[in-house]
Tab-separated table of C-alpha atoms in Angstrom:
chain	number	residue	atom	x	y	z
A	433	MET	CA	8.934	-14.049	19.326
A	434	LYS	CA	12.160	-15.784	18.950
A	435	ILE	CA	13.466	-15.229	15.471
A	436	LEU	CA	16.453	-17.500	14.016
A	437	VAL	CA	18.698	-16.007	11.410
A	438	THR	CA	20.868	-18.034	9.303
A	439	GLY	CA	23.826	-16.202	7.450
A	440	ALA	CA	23.288	-13.661	10.217
A	441	LYS	CA	26.608	-11.908	9.391
A	442	GLY	CA	26.186	-11.764	5.713
A	443	PHE	CA	24.820	-8.642	3.825
A	444	LEU	CA	21.328	-9.575	4.209
A	445	GLY	CA	21.516	-10.834	7.734
A	446	LYS	CA	23.083	-7.750	9.049
A	447	ASN	CA	20.581	-5.481	7.817
A	448	LEU	CA	17.838	-7.858	8.973
A	449	VAL	CA	18.991	-8.310	12.345
A	450	VAL	CA	19.571	-4.541	13.038
A	451	ASP	CA	16.043	-3.671	11.748
A	452	LEU	CA	14.421	-6.380	13.832
A	453	ARG	CA	16.269	-4.998	17.003
A	454	SER	CA	15.234	-1.301	16.266
A	455	ARG	CA	11.650	-2.739	15.985
A	456	GLY	CA	11.844	-4.219	19.573
A	457	TYR	CA	12.663	-8.054	18.786
A	458	GLU	CA	14.987	-8.970	21.529
A	459	GLU	CA	15.343	-12.759	21.097
A	460	ILE	CA	17.270	-12.970	17.900
A	461	PHE	CA	19.369	-16.208	17.303
A	462	GLU	CA	22.045	-15.650	15.030
A	463	PHE	CA	23.680	-18.415	13.230
A	464	ASP	CA	26.768	-18.151	10.835
A	465	LEU	CA	29.966	-19.902	9.749
A	466	ASP	CA	31.518	-19.248	13.265
A	467	THR	CA	28.489	-20.222	15.314
A	468	LYS	CA	29.260	-23.564	17.483
A	469	ASP	CA	27.341	-26.313	15.681
A	470	GLU	CA	25.564	-27.519	18.807
A	471	LEU	CA	23.645	-24.093	19.000
A	472	LEU	CA	21.566	-25.121	15.957
A	473	ASP	CA	19.834	-27.530	18.018
A	474	VAL	CA	19.203	-24.811	20.929
A	475	TYR	CA	17.977	-22.446	18.166
A	476	CYS	CA	15.713	-24.699	16.273
A	477	ARG	CA	14.150	-26.113	19.283
A	478	GLU	CA	13.138	-22.661	20.594
A	479	CYS	CA	12.488	-20.295	17.575
A	480	ASP	CA	9.291	-18.995	16.468
A	481	PHE	CA	10.259	-18.049	12.970
A	482	VAL	CA	13.340	-18.745	10.681
A	483	PHE	CA	14.871	-16.652	8.172
A	484	HIS	CA	17.278	-18.725	6.155
A	485	PHE	CA	20.003	-16.827	4.297
A	486	ALA	CA	22.884	-18.816	4.838
A	487	GLY	CA	24.267	-20.139	1.455
A	488	VAL	CA	27.272	-20.093	-0.819
A	489	ASN	CA	27.693	-17.870	-3.864
A	490	ARG	CA	31.497	-17.650	-4.286
A	491	PRO	CA	33.003	-21.358	-3.453
A	492	LYS	CA	36.469	-22.319	-4.278
A	493	SER	CA	34.956	-25.420	-6.119
A	494	GLU	CA	31.513	-25.785	-7.836
A	495	ASP	CA	30.890	-28.712	-5.574
A	496	GLU	CA	30.494	-26.466	-2.571
A	497	PHE	CA	27.392	-24.800	-4.367
A	498	MET	CA	25.135	-27.968	-3.493
A	499	THR	CA	26.801	-28.522	0.142
A	500	GLY	CA	26.292	-25.006	0.890
A	501	ASN	CA	22.745	-24.205	-0.774
A	502	TYR	CA	21.112	-27.436	-0.457
A	503	GLY	CA	22.945	-29.526	1.945
A	504	PHE	CA	22.725	-27.045	4.920
A	505	THR	CA	19.193	-26.244	4.160
A	506	SER	CA	18.506	-30.038	4.667
A	507	THR	CA	20.418	-29.994	7.853
A	508	LEU	CA	18.199	-26.979	9.258
A	509	LEU	CA	15.085	-28.704	8.255
A	510	ASP	CA	15.978	-31.986	9.555
A	511	THR	CA	16.826	-30.252	12.930
A	512	LEU	CA	13.510	-28.098	13.066
A	513	LYS	CA	11.487	-31.783	12.283
A	514	LYS	CA	13.533	-33.304	15.196
A	515	TYR	CA	11.959	-30.779	17.787
A	516	ASP	CA	8.535	-30.924	16.005
A	517	ASN	CA	9.086	-27.107	15.431
A	518	LYS	CA	6.203	-25.888	13.159
A	519	SER	CA	7.909	-22.295	12.748
A	520	PRO	CA	7.258	-20.699	9.470
A	521	ILE	CA	10.399	-20.524	7.426
A	522	LEU	CA	11.610	-17.761	4.643
A	523	ILE	CA	14.491	-18.629	2.453
A	524	THR	CA	16.251	-16.392	0.131
A	525	SER	CA	16.630	-18.031	-3.433
A	526	SER	CA	18.040	-16.312	-6.534
A	527	ILE	CA	16.761	-15.591	-10.129
A	528	GLN	CA	19.732	-17.721	-11.189
A	529	ALA	CA	17.687	-20.689	-10.135
A	530	LEU	CA	16.145	-20.643	-13.429
A	531	LYS	CA	19.514	-21.275	-14.998
A	532	ASP	CA	21.297	-24.565	-15.814
A	533	ASN	CA	24.532	-23.933	-13.864
A	534	SER	CA	25.856	-25.276	-10.668
A	535	TYR	CA	24.834	-22.378	-8.799
A	536	GLY	CA	21.259	-22.245	-10.218
A	537	ARG	CA	20.824	-25.752	-9.870
A	538	SER	CA	21.877	-25.479	-6.217
A	539	LYS	CA	19.530	-22.797	-5.480
A	540	LYS	CA	16.510	-24.676	-7.305
A	541	ALA	CA	17.342	-27.571	-5.111
A	542	GLY	CA	17.077	-25.556	-1.753
A	543	GLU	CA	13.664	-24.505	-3.093
A	544	ASP	CA	12.375	-27.636	-3.851
A	545	LEU	CA	13.308	-28.768	-0.422
A	546	ILE	CA	11.622	-26.278	1.186
A	547	PHE	CA	8.237	-26.462	-0.750
A	548	ALA	CA	8.272	-30.051	-0.187
A	549	TYR	CA	9.078	-29.500	3.667
A	550	GLY	CA	6.059	-27.198	3.890
A	551	ILE	CA	3.796	-29.197	2.242
A	552	GLU	CA	4.617	-32.489	4.099
A	553	ASN	CA	4.566	-30.717	7.783
A	554	ASP	CA	1.962	-28.170	7.016
A	555	ILE	CA	4.296	-25.450	7.671
A	556	LYS	CA	4.076	-21.915	6.129
A	557	THR	CA	7.162	-21.292	3.668
A	558	TYR	CA	8.125	-18.177	1.982
A	559	VAL	CA	10.436	-18.475	-0.989
A	560	TYR	CA	11.985	-15.433	-2.433
A	561	ARG	CA	13.876	-15.402	-5.722
A	562	LEU	CA	15.906	-12.203	-5.230
A	563	ASN	CA	17.309	-10.146	-7.980
A	564	ASN	CA	20.938	-8.758	-7.482
A	565	LEU	CA	20.861	-6.644	-4.175
A	566	PHE	CA	22.694	-3.346	-3.328
A	567	GLY	CA	22.887	-1.334	-0.431
A	568	LYS	CA	24.979	-0.639	2.949
A	569	TRP	CA	27.127	-3.409	4.263
A	570	SER	CA	27.488	-5.289	1.222
A	571	ARG	CA	30.777	-6.752	0.179
A	572	PRO	CA	32.991	-5.690	-2.951
A	573	ASN	CA	33.971	-8.663	-5.161
A	574	TYR	CA	31.254	-10.863	-3.537
A	575	ASN	CA	27.974	-9.706	-3.234
A	576	THR	CA	27.158	-7.594	-6.304
A	577	VAL	CA	28.560	-5.417	-9.065
A	578	VAL	CA	27.180	-2.534	-7.357
A	579	ALA	CA	29.219	-3.052	-4.300
A	580	THR	CA	32.578	-3.544	-6.212
A	581	PHE	CA	31.992	-0.690	-8.368
A	582	CYS	CA	31.053	1.630	-5.329
A	583	HIS	CA	34.246	0.399	-3.534
A	584	ASN	CA	36.644	0.819	-6.408
A	585	ILE	CA	35.237	4.261	-7.914
A	586	SER	CA	35.328	5.938	-4.426
A	587	ARG	CA	38.806	4.970	-4.163
A	588	GLY	CA	40.040	5.845	-7.716
A	589	LEU	CA	40.639	2.018	-8.725
A	590	GLU	CA	39.745	0.556	-12.046
A	591	ILE	CA	36.633	-1.151	-12.884
A	592	ARG	CA	35.865	-3.405	-15.758
A	593	VAL	CA	32.721	-2.943	-17.936
A	594	ASP	CA	32.655	-5.463	-20.705
A	595	ASN	CA	29.269	-4.666	-22.016
A	596	PRO	CA	27.863	-1.066	-20.801
A	597	ASP	CA	24.581	-1.852	-22.756
A	598	ALA	CA	23.963	-4.799	-20.338
A	599	MET	CA	20.623	-4.493	-18.297
A	600	LEU	CA	20.686	-4.949	-14.507
A	601	THR	CA	17.639	-5.606	-12.350
A	602	LEU	CA	18.458	-4.830	-8.757
A	603	ASN	CA	16.559	-4.773	-5.368
A	604	TYR	CA	17.393	-2.354	-2.831
A	605	VAL	CA	18.198	-3.990	0.559
A	606	ASP	CA	15.880	-1.887	2.430
A	607	ASP	CA	13.032	-2.615	0.242
A	608	VAL	CA	13.758	-6.297	0.804
A	609	ILE	CA	13.922	-5.843	4.603
A	610	LYS	CA	10.526	-4.152	4.379
A	611	GLU	CA	9.078	-6.973	2.465
A	612	PHE	CA	10.498	-9.666	5.017
A	613	SER	CA	8.827	-7.568	7.748
A	614	ARG	CA	5.452	-8.234	5.868
A	615	ALA	CA	6.266	-12.048	5.746
A	616	LEU	CA	7.021	-12.078	9.479
A	617	GLU	CA	3.651	-10.637	10.076
A	618	ARG	CA	2.216	-13.004	7.555
A	619	HIS	CA	1.271	-10.782	4.778
A	620	PRO	CA	3.902	-11.419	2.202
A	621	THR	CA	3.716	-10.224	-1.532
A	622	LYS	CA	2.986	-13.406	-3.461
A	623	ASN	CA	3.623	-14.297	-6.972
A	624	ASN	CA	2.154	-17.520	-7.439
A	625	GLU	CA	3.972	-19.909	-5.289
A	626	PHE	CA	6.912	-17.612	-4.588
A	627	CYS	CA	7.051	-14.499	-2.731
A	628	MET	CA	8.450	-11.140	-4.273
A	629	VAL	CA	9.954	-7.864	-3.627
A	630	LYS	CA	7.908	-5.109	-5.283
A	631	ASN	CA	9.305	-2.698	-7.707
A	632	PRO	CA	12.729	-3.684	-8.680
A	633	PHE	CA	15.029	-1.192	-10.537
A	634	GLU	CA	16.100	-1.698	-14.054
A	635	VAL	CA	19.279	0.016	-15.130
A	636	ARG	CA	21.948	-0.048	-17.745
A	637	LEU	CA	25.371	-0.965	-16.752
A	638	GLY	CA	26.834	2.097	-18.349
A	639	ASP	CA	24.569	4.398	-16.788
A	640	LEU	CA	24.942	2.778	-13.429
A	641	VAL	CA	28.830	3.702	-13.981
A	642	GLU	CA	28.052	7.201	-14.948
A	643	LEU	CA	25.987	7.725	-11.880
A	644	LEU	CA	28.611	6.572	-9.426
A	645	GLU	CA	31.338	8.532	-11.442
A	646	GLY	CA	29.151	11.559	-10.908
A	647	PHE	CA	28.769	10.880	-7.129
A	648	LYS	CA	32.516	10.795	-6.920
A	649	THR	CA	33.069	14.147	-8.796
A	650	SER	CA	29.997	15.826	-7.017
A	651	ARG	CA	32.461	16.881	-4.140
A	652	ASP	CA	34.237	19.165	-6.922
A	653	THR	CA	30.982	20.106	-8.633
A	654	LEU	CA	29.126	20.706	-5.403
A	655	SER	CA	26.177	18.817	-7.239
A	656	VAL	CA	23.645	16.398	-5.465
A	657	PRO	CA	21.858	13.537	-6.776
A	658	ASN	CA	18.334	13.891	-8.106
A	659	MET	CA	16.663	12.761	-5.011
A	660	THR	CA	13.108	12.455	-6.716
A	661	ASN	CA	14.495	9.384	-8.481
A	662	GLU	CA	14.347	6.559	-6.118
A	663	PHE	CA	17.272	4.332	-7.661
A	664	GLU	CA	19.477	7.403	-7.796
A	665	LYS	CA	18.586	8.170	-3.991
A	666	ASN	CA	19.216	4.697	-2.958
A	667	LEU	CA	22.377	4.274	-5.044
A	668	TYR	CA	24.031	7.379	-3.559
A	669	SER	CA	23.253	6.287	-0.109
A	670	THR	CA	24.908	2.761	-1.118
A	671	TYR	CA	27.995	4.611	-2.458
A	672	LEU	CA	28.328	6.773	0.608
A	673	SER	CA	28.555	3.585	2.710
A	674	PHE	CA	31.684	2.569	0.687
A	675	LEU	CA	33.604	5.838	1.353
A	676	PRO	CA	37.194	5.040	2.591
A	677	ARG	CA	37.076	5.896	6.179
A	678	ASP	CA	39.815	8.497	5.937
A	679	LYS	CA	37.836	10.363	3.145
A	680	PHE	CA	34.551	11.333	4.717
A	681	ILE	CA	35.558	15.017	4.999
A	682	TYR	CA	36.346	17.231	2.022
A	683	ASP	CA	37.359	20.874	1.466
A	684	LEU	CA	35.381	23.626	-0.182
A	685	ASN	CA	36.707	26.675	-1.937
A	686	MET	CA	36.389	29.618	0.547
A	687	ASN	CA	36.435	33.193	-1.155
A	688	VAL	CA	38.240	35.247	1.302
A	689	ASP	CA	39.028	39.014	1.579
A	690	ASN	CA	38.900	41.515	4.413
A	691	ARG	CA	35.228	41.593	4.541
A	692	GLY	CA	35.096	37.810	5.594
A	693	SER	CA	34.235	34.856	3.185
A	694	PHE	CA	31.733	33.413	0.799
A	695	THR	CA	31.587	29.592	0.125
A	696	GLU	CA	29.534	27.814	-2.092
A	697	VAL	CA	28.150	24.305	-0.545
A	698	ILE	CA	25.693	22.953	-2.956
A	699	ARG	CA	25.088	23.390	-6.655
A	700	THR	CA	21.951	22.083	-8.679
A	701	PRO	CA	20.673	22.955	-11.830
A	702	GLU	CA	17.018	22.432	-10.689
A	703	ARG	CA	17.010	23.677	-7.139
A	704	GLY	CA	19.648	26.632	-7.036
A	705	GLN	CA	22.666	26.680	-4.944
A	706	VAL	CA	23.193	27.033	-1.172
A	707	SER	CA	26.162	29.059	0.427
A	708	ILE	CA	27.584	30.088	3.455
A	709	ASN	CA	28.574	34.016	4.142
A	710	ILE	CA	30.735	35.159	6.666
A	711	SER	CA	30.790	38.846	7.398
A	712	LYS	CA	33.271	40.789	9.852
A	713	PRO	CA	31.735	43.154	12.136
A	714	ASP	CA	30.542	46.383	10.655
A	715	ILE	CA	30.893	45.077	7.179
A	716	THR	CA	27.936	45.500	4.537
A	717	LYS	CA	27.619	43.279	1.799
A	718	GLY	CA	25.010	43.598	-1.090
A	719	ASN	CA	23.732	46.801	-2.321
A	720	HIS	CA	22.488	45.322	-5.470
A	721	TRP	CA	19.069	43.837	-7.064
A	722	HIS	CA	18.063	41.194	-9.264
A	723	HIS	CA	15.793	40.935	-12.273
A	724	THR	CA	14.826	37.010	-11.838
A	725	LYS	CA	17.122	35.780	-9.035
A	726	ASN	CA	15.771	35.315	-5.686
A	727	GLU	CA	17.365	34.283	-2.500
A	728	LYS	CA	16.727	33.229	1.130
A	729	PHE	CA	19.112	34.566	3.872
A	730	LEU	CA	19.023	32.906	7.362
A	731	VAL	CA	21.483	34.200	9.961
A	732	VAL	CA	22.819	31.285	12.089
A	733	SER	CA	25.475	33.044	14.313
A	734	GLY	CA	25.917	36.409	15.296
A	735	SER	CA	23.479	39.559	14.440
A	736	GLY	CA	22.743	42.040	11.591
A	737	LEU	CA	20.351	44.082	9.787
A	738	ILE	CA	18.880	43.207	6.155
A	739	ARG	CA	17.531	46.499	4.485
A	740	PHE	CA	15.419	46.573	1.358
A	741	ARG	CA	14.366	49.568	-0.963
A	742	ASN	CA	12.136	49.547	-4.149
A	743	PRO	CA	14.512	51.332	-6.586
A	744	PHE	CA	11.574	53.615	-7.507
A	745	GLU	CA	10.639	54.559	-3.846
A	746	GLU	CA	12.664	56.088	-1.057
A	747	GLU	CA	11.129	54.045	1.829
A	748	ILE	CA	13.771	51.671	3.432
A	749	ILE	CA	12.240	48.313	4.771
A	750	GLU	CA	14.768	46.873	7.884
A	751	TYR	CA	14.775	43.595	9.555
A	752	PHE	CA	16.897	42.853	12.541
A	753	VAL	CA	18.293	38.997	12.512
A	754	SER	CA	20.227	36.846	14.782
A	755	GLY	CA	21.483	33.671	15.456
A	756	GLU	CA	19.511	33.714	18.852
A	757	LYS	CA	16.053	33.695	16.766
A	758	LEU	CA	16.449	31.664	13.683
A	759	GLN	CA	14.320	33.533	10.782
A	760	VAL	CA	14.386	33.174	6.930
A	761	VAL	CA	14.512	36.412	5.248
A	762	ASP	CA	13.103	36.400	1.714
A	763	ILE	CA	14.936	38.571	-0.974
A	764	PRO	CA	12.337	39.344	-3.575
A	765	THR	CA	13.162	40.227	-7.125
A	766	GLY	CA	13.144	44.009	-7.996
A	767	TYR	CA	14.324	45.170	-4.587
A	768	THR	CA	17.866	46.334	-3.871
A	769	HIS	CA	19.247	45.062	-0.612
A	770	SER	CA	21.957	44.640	1.799
A	771	ILE	CA	23.147	42.888	4.931
A	772	VAL	CA	25.254	44.372	7.584
A	773	ASN	CA	26.881	42.824	10.572
A	774	THR	CA	25.864	44.840	13.536
A	775	GLY	CA	27.536	42.756	16.177
A	776	ASN	CA	30.982	42.439	17.608
A	777	LYS	CA	31.756	38.989	16.211
A	778	ASP	CA	31.510	37.207	12.780
A	779	MET	CA	28.115	36.909	11.484
A	780	VAL	CA	27.288	33.410	9.754
A	781	THR	CA	24.473	33.583	7.040
A	782	LEU	CA	23.255	30.635	5.049
A	783	MET	CA	22.286	31.718	1.850
A	784	TRP	CA	20.089	30.074	-0.820
A	785	VAL	CA	19.603	31.213	-4.447
A	786	ASN	CA	16.998	29.933	-6.876
A	787	GLU	CA	19.951	29.714	-9.675
A	788	CYS	CA	23.565	28.809	-9.774
A	789	PHE	CA	25.701	31.844	-10.442
A	790	ASP	CA	26.455	32.309	-14.027
A	791	PRO	CA	29.347	34.760	-14.541
A	792	GLU	CA	27.801	35.029	-18.210
A	793	ASN	CA	24.724	36.250	-16.901
A	794	PRO	CA	24.861	37.371	-13.163
A	795	ASP	CA	21.758	39.037	-12.783
A	796	THR	CA	23.229	41.354	-10.294
A	797	HIS	CA	22.789	45.264	-10.487
A	798	TYR	CA	24.470	47.706	-8.082
A	799	LEU	CA	22.490	50.200	-6.274
A	800	GLU	CA	22.650	51.608	-2.786
A	801	VAL	CA	19.902	50.660	-0.569
């Protein structure tokens, strides 16, 4: 199948083109502002499906709305008709088409043109009135408020919030692309004459800002977002795509002494914390037990011995562990335990504990194994 994508270098276009290519579509005609005009004829003659994203939403003058959102659509349809091309066409409109302003009227005019074209020529047309979009490769101060806020907050720049109680309706770009794939396969999600992207997100503007600011401070708090919340998960992915290129990396607080080091990596109130423990050769750590706290140890480099004992018994349980064979050792409550580096190099252990360390209630009680 040969697919024409107008606005191919825009936010939606980039996401769609890479998705199509990853799914094996090889003949994709990308048309954008810098594409030679004569190629539109070539593409309209040969294509089998049209994704029409090209349009204007940040013009220098309001007259450009109608030129970009209606005028080019008319040119595209006339070119398809010139070659008697019956390709289905999908066009992205906006919920703003319901409003009586220059942008809304231009989008509504484009919709009407597509509907009429489909009826007159017996051609499948798919019109999507999209909500505000968010996701990777969007442009700050152009596409959406989410893009602008992600860009500014990740750089410590000021943001403007006039009404924190304002409600936003958002679609995640990956959800949009999945729906467009359904349309390509002739199974769009319909809502009367329009097509739709299911399950948009409703979010209060103030809550959006709070989440993004939390993402920024998470490098200090070592917290991670709530991945069971679909919006929060998608928003965090979007935020990370806006990180400054020299800020992908960040430091952790390494607690270092003559025995090695202990470094917290992730802290979550509902899933506990993850840490990296480094032990020097012959060093023993632990020799304590917990009432409720429980842990998992995974030696990823070096070799060691993990020992357990029930405080009311003399029997010692031993497990030899090594980075050569990755094994997780559960540290049950009520057992005093220790870990010793038996090798001749540093032993690196990944440790998970079910609750974050609380100095007011450490639940750690010394007892030799």
